[in-house]
Tab-separated table of C-alpha atoms in Angstrom:
chain	number	residue	atom	x	y	z
A	1	MET	CA	98.560	-80.893	87.624
A	2	ASN	CA	97.509	-78.815	84.625
A	3	GLY	CA	98.292	-81.546	82.113
A	4	ASP	CA	101.912	-80.432	81.576
A	5	SER	CA	104.712	-82.962	81.380
A	6	LEU	CA	107.070	-82.926	84.362
A	7	PRO	CA	109.904	-81.138	82.470
A	8	VAL	CA	107.470	-78.466	81.287
A	9	ALA	CA	106.003	-78.043	84.760
A	10	LEU	CA	109.468	-77.705	86.300
A	11	ALA	CA	110.467	-75.169	83.648
A	12	ARG	CA	107.301	-73.153	84.281
A	13	ALA	CA	108.171	-73.101	87.974
A	14	GLY	CA	111.710	-71.911	87.201
A	15	TYR	CA	113.328	-75.073	88.586
A	16	ARG	CA	116.364	-76.469	86.731
A	17	ALA	CA	116.565	-80.192	87.430
A	18	ALA	CA	119.366	-82.598	86.683
A	19	GLN	CA	117.091	-85.531	87.569
A	20	SER	CA	113.390	-85.616	88.443
A	21	SER	CA	110.450	-87.928	88.983
A	22	ALA	CA	106.797	-87.487	89.953
A	23	VAL	CA	104.337	-89.451	92.065
A	24	HIS	CA	100.544	-89.042	91.856
A	25	LEU	CA	98.170	-90.592	94.357
A	26	SER	CA	94.419	-90.621	93.904
A	27	GLY	CA	91.834	-91.583	96.502
A	28	ALA	CA	94.005	-91.150	99.594
A	29	VAL	CA	92.086	-89.635	102.489
A	30	SER	CA	94.311	-89.527	105.557
A	31	ASP	CA	98.014	-88.918	106.020
A	32	ALA	CA	98.345	-92.507	107.162
A	33	GLN	CA	96.802	-93.747	103.911
A	34	VAL	CA	99.157	-91.551	101.896
A	35	ALA	CA	102.157	-92.893	103.806
A	36	HIS	CA	101.001	-96.504	103.397
A	37	THR	CA	100.424	-96.112	99.647
A	38	LEU	CA	103.769	-94.430	99.112
A	39	THR	CA	105.572	-97.149	101.066
A	40	ALA	CA	103.796	-99.914	99.196
A	41	SER	CA	103.937	-98.535	95.668
A	42	ASP	CA	106.642	-95.875	95.360
A	43	CYS	CA	109.336	-96.875	97.833
A	44	ALA	CA	111.979	-97.220	95.103
A	45	ILE	CA	111.438	-93.666	93.869
A	46	LEU	CA	111.286	-92.185	97.354
A	47	SER	CA	114.530	-93.885	98.394
A	48	GLU	CA	116.412	-92.992	95.209
A	49	PRO	CA	119.678	-91.410	96.454
A	50	ARG	CA	120.084	-89.109	93.452
A	51	PHE	CA	117.066	-87.031	94.563
A	52	SER	CA	117.757	-84.363	97.184
A	53	GLU	CA	114.667	-82.113	97.074
A	54	VAL	CA	110.928	-82.702	97.178
A	55	GLY	CA	107.748	-80.721	96.635
A	56	ALA	CA	104.197	-81.856	97.371
A	57	GLU	CA	100.651	-80.618	96.965
A	58	ARG	CA	97.338	-82.066	98.057
A	59	ARG	CA	93.877	-81.239	96.784
A	60	GLY	CA	91.085	-83.256	98.298
A	61	HIS	CA	91.841	-86.918	97.658
A	62	GLU	CA	94.600	-86.121	95.124
A	63	VAL	CA	98.280	-85.898	96.101
A	64	TRP	CA	101.147	-84.910	93.816
A	65	MET	CA	104.837	-85.183	94.725
A	66	VAL	CA	107.893	-84.194	92.724
A	67	LEU	CA	111.344	-85.441	93.661
A	68	ALA	CA	114.369	-83.871	92.022
A	69	ALA	CA	118.044	-83.061	92.110
A	70	PRO	CA	118.795	-79.465	91.123
A	71	LEU	CA	121.033	-78.855	88.158
A	72	ALA	CA	124.495	-78.199	89.544
A	73	VAL	CA	127.000	-76.229	87.476
A	74	PRO	CA	130.476	-75.089	88.502
A	75	ASN	CA	130.591	-71.557	89.849
A	76	PRO	CA	133.176	-68.980	88.708
A	77	GLY	CA	135.235	-69.505	91.847
A	78	THR	CA	136.058	-73.060	90.804
A	79	ALA	CA	137.271	-72.074	87.327
A	80	PRO	CA	140.994	-72.744	87.993
A	81	ALA	CA	140.269	-76.228	89.350
A	82	VAL	CA	137.860	-76.984	86.489
A	83	SER	CA	140.457	-75.853	83.947
A	84	ARG	CA	143.124	-78.037	85.546
A	85	GLU	CA	140.850	-81.072	85.461
A	86	ILE	CA	139.992	-80.590	81.796
A	87	LEU	CA	143.661	-80.037	80.966
A	88	SER	CA	144.529	-83.297	82.737
A	89	LEU	CA	141.858	-85.202	80.805
A	90	VAL	CA	142.944	-83.663	77.507
A	91	ASN	CA	146.613	-84.456	78.093
A	92	ALA	CA	145.771	-88.001	79.159
A	93	ALA	CA	144.034	-88.465	75.798
A	94	ARG	CA	147.013	-87.000	73.931
A	95	ALA	CA	149.420	-89.242	75.849
A	96	GLY	CA	147.689	-92.422	74.773
A	97	GLY	CA	146.885	-91.790	71.132
A	98	ARG	CA	143.331	-91.956	69.842
A	99	ARG	CA	141.142	-92.500	66.808
A	100	CYS	CA	139.005	-89.484	65.947
A	101	GLY	CA	136.407	-90.770	63.532
A	102	ALA	CA	138.290	-92.267	60.585
A	103	LYS	CA	141.589	-90.598	61.488
A	104	TYR	CA	144.100	-92.008	63.960
A	105	PHE	CA	146.344	-89.708	65.985
A	106	ALA	CA	149.515	-90.997	67.609
A	107	ARG	CA	150.429	-89.805	71.059
A	108	ALA	CA	151.240	-86.102	71.248
A	109	ALA	CA	153.083	-83.824	73.655
A	110	PRO	CA	150.996	-82.342	76.483
A	111	LEU	CA	149.378	-78.949	76.073
A	112	VAL	CA	150.177	-76.081	78.439
A	113	VAL	CA	147.748	-73.363	79.497
A	114	ASN	CA	148.295	-69.920	78.014
A	115	PRO	CA	146.669	-66.889	79.721
A	116	ALA	CA	145.835	-65.126	76.454
A	117	LEU	CA	144.115	-68.218	75.084
A	118	THR	CA	142.229	-68.549	78.364
A	119	ALA	CA	141.088	-64.919	78.028
A	120	ALA	CA	139.890	-65.575	74.473
A	121	ALA	CA	138.040	-68.705	75.593
A	122	LEU	CA	136.399	-66.849	78.477
A	123	GLU	CA	135.321	-63.998	76.200
A	124	HIS	CA	133.556	-66.413	73.874
A	125	SER	CA	131.972	-68.498	76.641
A	126	ARG	CA	130.565	-65.341	78.216
A	127	ASP	CA	129.296	-64.133	74.847
A	128	MET	CA	127.508	-67.424	74.164
A	129	ALA	CA	126.034	-67.470	77.677
A	130	GLN	CA	124.895	-63.855	77.573
A	131	HIS	CA	123.084	-64.287	74.266
A	132	ALA	CA	122.115	-67.950	74.770
A	133	GLU	CA	123.699	-68.768	71.418
A	134	PHE	CA	125.893	-71.718	70.508
A	135	ASP	CA	128.202	-70.796	67.651
A	136	HIS	CA	131.888	-70.323	66.879
A	137	ARG	CA	131.037	-66.895	65.503
A	138	GLY	CA	130.735	-64.336	68.260
A	139	HIS	CA	127.758	-62.030	68.679
A	140	ASP	CA	129.999	-59.220	67.385
A	141	GLY	CA	130.932	-61.274	64.312
A	142	SER	CA	134.313	-62.347	65.705
A	143	THR	CA	135.992	-65.612	64.743
A	144	PRO	CA	138.214	-67.803	66.939
A	145	THR	CA	141.307	-66.388	65.233
A	146	LEU	CA	140.203	-62.797	65.782
A	147	ARG	CA	139.427	-63.438	69.453
A	148	VAL	CA	142.848	-65.009	69.997
A	149	GLN	CA	144.496	-62.022	68.343
A	150	ARG	CA	142.355	-59.607	70.334
A	151	ALA	CA	143.399	-61.328	73.565
A	152	GLY	CA	147.025	-60.517	72.782
A	153	TYR	CA	148.312	-63.982	71.967
A	154	GLY	CA	150.840	-62.663	69.477
A	155	ARG	CA	152.015	-64.352	66.306
A	156	PHE	CA	150.868	-67.938	65.826
A	157	ARG	CA	151.134	-70.783	63.356
A	158	ILE	CA	147.674	-72.276	63.888
A	159	VAL	CA	144.498	-71.676	65.916
A	160	GLY	CA	141.602	-74.005	66.708
A	161	GLU	CA	138.524	-73.931	68.907
A	162	ASN	CA	136.139	-76.369	70.576
A	163	ILE	CA	132.831	-75.268	72.073
A	164	ALA	CA	130.175	-77.147	74.023
A	165	ALA	CA	126.968	-76.370	75.901
A	166	GLY	CA	124.913	-78.157	78.520
A	167	ALA	CA	127.596	-80.427	79.988
A	168	THR	CA	127.913	-79.796	83.711
A	169	THR	CA	131.249	-81.387	84.660
A	170	PRO	CA	134.811	-81.401	83.264
A	171	MET	CA	134.528	-85.140	82.581
A	172	GLU	CA	131.215	-84.799	80.743
A	173	VAL	CA	132.321	-81.946	78.505
A	174	THR	CA	135.684	-83.564	77.702
A	175	GLN	CA	134.101	-86.920	76.894
A	176	GLY	CA	131.675	-85.114	74.607
A	177	TRP	CA	134.521	-83.457	72.739
A	178	LEU	CA	136.483	-86.687	72.443
A	179	SER	CA	133.396	-88.477	71.080
A	180	SER	CA	133.026	-85.911	68.294
A	181	PRO	CA	135.568	-86.490	65.467
A	182	ALA	CA	136.144	-82.812	64.665
A	183	HIS	CA	136.531	-81.781	68.309
A	184	CYS	CA	138.660	-84.841	69.008
A	185	GLU	CA	140.990	-83.858	66.176
A	186	ASN	CA	141.611	-80.472	67.783
A	187	ILE	CA	142.442	-82.126	71.095
A	188	MET	CA	144.792	-84.660	69.497
A	189	ASP	CA	146.419	-82.410	66.859
A	190	PRO	CA	150.180	-82.479	67.531
A	191	ARG	CA	150.591	-79.057	65.922
A	192	PHE	CA	148.941	-77.419	68.944
A	193	SER	CA	151.119	-76.752	71.972
A	194	GLU	CA	149.018	-74.365	74.084
A	195	ILE	CA	145.418	-74.185	75.248
A	196	GLY	CA	142.925	-71.903	76.973
A	197	ILE	CA	139.873	-73.309	78.771
A	198	ALA	CA	136.867	-71.405	80.122
A	199	TYR	CA	133.154	-71.589	80.795
A	200	ALA	CA	130.290	-69.230	81.586
A	201	VAL	CA	126.880	-69.827	83.146
A	202	ASN	CA	123.442	-68.439	82.325
A	203	MET	CA	120.835	-70.401	84.269
A	204	ALA	CA	118.054	-68.615	82.374
A	205	SER	CA	119.210	-70.126	79.069
A	206	ALA	CA	118.293	-73.528	77.689
A	207	GLU	CA	121.832	-74.924	78.044
A	208	ALA	CA	122.784	-73.212	81.332
A	209	ILE	CA	126.556	-73.532	80.800
A	210	TYR	CA	128.781	-72.795	77.799
A	211	TRP	CA	132.339	-74.083	77.344
A	212	THR	CA	135.233	-73.021	75.117
A	213	GLN	CA	138.668	-74.474	74.425
A	214	ASP	CA	141.068	-72.391	72.320
A	215	PHE	CA	144.159	-74.075	70.894
A	216	ALA	CA	147.209	-72.497	69.278
A	217	ALA	CA	150.898	-72.800	68.574
A	218	PRO	CA	153.079	-69.674	68.736
A	219	LEU	CA	155.242	-68.708	65.812
A	220	ARG	CA	158.792	-69.073	67.104
């Protein structure tokens, strides 16, 4: 209404939308006219099943409506289930072999979850979320290797890390990693045998959710 784009207006109102659309009617006088115009011109938008919430305002002969679906992110209570789903997707990729950019990886043994790696991944996801920063280097200057050591993983042969931000589902974040050659290589690397998976949410940040995968292989 103030000349802002819909995303800007939603952000100003503090509403995080996964999907949104707006309808503006001009010249409508009665409620019946508004209903008739909406039915005739905007039925497709109004019946769109992805929208679950609506807001409306009327000033004189002007009517504005916003339809949206709120951004939905997994809550901390679902972390074990989210981790299991990502692990399943990762191991399915390893089981089939995959090309990561110019490099082909043959099928590899499945990864198993390690609690220390999960703790390291959670530490970094929370750090990124708290500071709204997307970086492998922690706010305290820590590196993936240092965080794995600090979590008590013990002696290891190799450590790797994938991070992501903004994806809202296990499928979306895993597909994003697999589509990126460097992240895909970590997932497919046969030298890794264990993994930690975690995420943290900060709805006040631009990305809302921050993900970390830590990979390692213990020194036997």
